[in-house]
């Protein structure tokens, strides 16, 4: 088994171990996952070369593991250079994302349960081994961007269930008004590892 397969296996085991209860200890999970990347080094895009090639533009998702009780899904995503997502939620699931290669910007938003409007709450920059996470519920959304204009970035995502359906949010013409649009997540290919 190659080094990168070992890294993926270690990440998967940690994510599964920490995904217990309805609100797992996400800071502890982030710390353990990050330690693997700090120890083994960033995971090169070539580590996934046996799989379907990442889309030259956009975001490619692969499933690393999933479990139903308690619900968890673990994915690896490849980000085309400069790719950015719209503002989106995660179907009410808790979640964590960790940079494996390259760097990501994460702009977080809080969603008002009454007005359903969004307000920016903070911005993080994730290098290899850094993570951002959020609790379950309807109040969190974020937008992510590959900070490189030239290189693909790789990230690991852990969610408290199957993130099949979620919403993206776009500003309407009126300031402070956002329009929600239902989306379906697409998995690119075979299960990893
Ligand atoms: Fe997300």
Coordinates of C-alpha atoms and ligand atoms in Angstrom, one line a residue:
X1 CA 0.0 0.0 0.0
X2 CA 1.4 3.4 -1.0
X3 CA 2.0 6.3 1.3
X4 CA -1.0 8.2 0.1
X5 CA -3.3 5.2 0.5
X6 CA -2.0 5.0 4.1
X7 CA -2.8 8.7 4.6
X8 CA -6.3 8.3 3.2
X9 CA -6.9 5.3 5.4
X10 CA -5.7 7.1 8.5
X11 CA -7.9 10.1 7.7
X12 CA -10.9 7.8 7.2
X13 CA -10.3 6.0 10.5
X14 CA -10.0 9.2 12.5
X15 CA -13.2 10.7 10.9
X16 CA -15.2 7.5 11.7
X17 CA -13.8 7.3 15.2
X18 CA -14.7 10.9 16.1
X19 CA -18.2 10.9 14.3
X20 CA -20.2 9.7 17.3
X21 CA -23.3 11.3 18.8
X22 CA -25.3 14.0 17.2
X23 CA -22.7 16.7 17.9
X24 CA -19.2 15.1 17.7
X25 CA -16.1 16.9 19.0
X26 CA -15.2 18.7 15.8
X27 CA -12.2 20.6 17.1
X28 CA -10.6 17.3 18.3
X29 CA -11.4 15.7 15.0
X30 CA -9.8 18.6 13.1
X31 CA -6.7 18.4 15.3
X32 CA -6.2 14.7 14.7
X33 CA -6.9 14.9 11.0
X34 CA -4.5 17.9 10.7
X35 CA -1.8 16.0 12.5
X36 CA -1.9 13.3 9.8
X37 CA -1.3 15.8 7.1
X38 CA 1.4 17.7 9.1
X39 CA 3.1 14.3 9.7
X40 CA 2.8 12.9 6.2
X41 CA 2.9 16.1 4.2
X42 CA 0.3 17.5 1.7
X43 CA -1.4 15.0 -0.5
X44 CA -0.4 15.5 -4.2
X45 CA -3.1 15.5 -6.8
X46 CA -1.3 12.6 -8.4
X47 CA -2.4 10.5 -5.4
X48 CA -5.8 10.4 -7.0
X49 CA -4.5 9.8 -10.5
X50 CA -6.0 6.3 -10.8
X51 CA -9.4 7.8 -10.5
X52 CA -11.4 9.7 -13.0
X53 CA -9.5 12.9 -13.7
X54 CA -10.7 16.0 -11.8
X55 CA -12.8 18.3 -13.9
X56 CA -10.6 21.0 -15.5
X57 CA -13.1 23.5 -14.3
X58 CA -15.2 23.2 -11.2
X59 CA -15.3 20.8 -8.3
X60 CA -15.0 17.0 -8.4
X61 CA -16.2 14.9 -5.5
X62 CA -15.2 11.3 -4.5
X63 CA -16.7 9.3 -1.7
X64 CA -14.1 7.9 0.7
X65 CA -16.5 6.3 3.2
X66 CA -20.1 6.4 4.5
X67 CA -22.0 5.0 7.4
X68 CA -25.7 5.1 8.3
X69 CA -25.8 4.8 12.1
X70 CA -24.8 7.4 13.1
X71 CA -24.9 9.0 9.7
X72 CA -21.6 10.1 8.3
X73 CA -20.1 10.6 4.8
X74 CA -16.4 11.3 4.1
X75 CA -15.5 12.8 0.7
X76 CA -12.4 14.0 -1.1
X77 CA -12.8 17.0 -3.4
X78 CA -10.6 18.4 -6.1
X79 CA -10.9 22.1 -6.8
X80 CA -10.0 23.5 -10.2
X81 CA -7.7 26.6 -10.1
X82 CA -9.6 29.6 -8.8
X83 CA -12.8 27.6 -8.5
X84 CA -15.3 29.1 -6.0
X85 CA -18.6 27.7 -4.8
X86 CA -21.7 29.8 -4.4
X87 CA -22.9 30.4 -0.8
X88 CA -24.4 27.1 0.3
X89 CA -25.7 25.3 3.3
X90 CA -25.2 21.6 4.2
X91 CA -28.8 20.3 4.5
X92 CA -28.7 20.9 8.3
X93 CA -25.8 18.5 8.8
X94 CA -22.7 19.2 10.9
X95 CA -19.5 19.2 8.8
X96 CA -15.8 19.7 8.7
X97 CA -13.5 20.4 5.8
X98 CA -9.7 20.0 5.8
X99 CA -7.1 21.1 3.2
X100 CA -5.0 18.2 1.9
X101 CA -3.2 20.1 -0.8
X102 CA -3.1 23.8 -1.8
X103 CA -5.1 26.4 0.0
X104 CA -8.7 27.3 0.4
X105 CA -10.6 30.5 1.5
X106 CA -13.7 29.9 3.5
X107 CA -16.2 32.7 4.0
X108 CA -18.8 31.8 6.6
X109 CA -22.3 33.2 6.9
X110 CA -25.0 33.2 9.6
X111 CA -28.5 32.6 8.4
X112 CA -31.3 34.4 10.3
X113 CA -34.0 31.9 11.1
X114 CA -36.8 34.5 10.9
X115 CA -35.8 36.7 7.9
X116 CA -33.7 33.9 6.2
X117 CA -31.2 36.5 5.2
X118 CA -27.4 35.9 5.5
X119 CA -24.7 37.9 7.1
X120 CA -21.0 37.3 6.7
X121 CA -19.4 36.2 10.0
X122 CA -15.8 35.5 9.2
X123 CA -13.2 34.3 6.8
X124 CA -10.6 31.5 7.2
X125 CA -7.6 30.5 5.0
X126 CA -6.9 26.9 5.1
X127 CA -3.4 25.5 4.2
X128 CA -2.6 21.8 4.2
X129 CA -3.7 20.3 7.6
X130 CA -6.0 23.3 8.4
X131 CA -9.7 22.7 8.9
X132 CA -12.9 24.7 9.2
X133 CA -16.1 23.1 10.8
X134 CA -19.7 23.9 11.6
X135 CA -22.4 22.5 13.9
X136 CA -25.6 21.0 12.6
X137 CA -28.6 23.2 12.1
X138 CA -30.1 25.7 9.7
X139 CA -28.1 28.7 10.7
X140 CA -24.8 28.1 8.9
X141 CA -23.7 28.6 5.3
X142 CA -20.4 29.3 3.6
X143 CA -18.6 29.9 0.3
X144 CA -15.2 28.4 -0.5
X145 CA -12.6 29.2 -3.1
X146 CA -9.4 27.6 -4.3
X147 CA -6.9 30.4 -3.7
X148 CA -4.5 29.3 -6.4
X149 CA -5.1 30.5 -10.0
X150 CA -2.8 27.7 -11.3
X151 CA -3.0 24.6 -9.2
X152 CA -5.7 22.1 -8.2
X153 CA -6.5 22.0 -4.5
X154 CA -7.6 18.9 -2.6
X155 CA -9.8 18.8 0.5
X156 CA -11.3 16.2 2.8
X157 CA -14.9 16.7 3.9
X158 CA -16.7 14.9 6.8
X159 CA -20.5 15.4 7.1
X160 CA -23.0 14.1 9.7
X161 CA -25.0 12.2 7.1
X162 CA -25.5 11.9 3.4
X163 CA -25.3 15.4 1.9
X164 CA -27.4 14.7 -1.1
X165 CA -29.6 17.8 -1.1
X166 CA -28.7 21.3 0.0
X167 CA -29.4 24.9 -1.0
X168 CA -27.3 27.6 -2.6
X169 CA -28.0 31.2 -2.0
X170 CA -27.7 34.2 -4.3
X171 CA -28.3 37.8 -3.7
X172 CA -31.4 39.2 -5.4
X173 CA -31.4 42.7 -6.7
X174 CA -32.4 44.1 -3.3
X175 CA -29.6 44.6 -0.8
X176 CA -29.6 42.0 2.0
X177 CA -32.1 39.7 0.2
X178 CA -31.0 36.2 -0.7
X179 CA -32.7 33.7 -2.9
X180 CA -32.4 30.0 -2.0
X181 CA -32.1 27.4 -4.8
X182 CA -32.3 23.6 -4.2
X183 CA -29.3 21.5 -5.4
X184 CA -28.2 17.9 -5.6
X185 CA -24.6 16.9 -4.8
X186 CA -23.0 14.8 -7.6
X187 CA -20.4 12.1 -6.8
X188 CA -17.8 11.8 -9.6
X189 CA -16.8 8.2 -9.3
X190 CA -15.9 5.0 -7.4
X191 CA -15.3 4.9 -3.7
X192 CA -11.7 5.7 -2.8
X193 CA -9.5 3.3 -0.8
Ligands
LIG1 FE1 -19.5 23.4 2.0

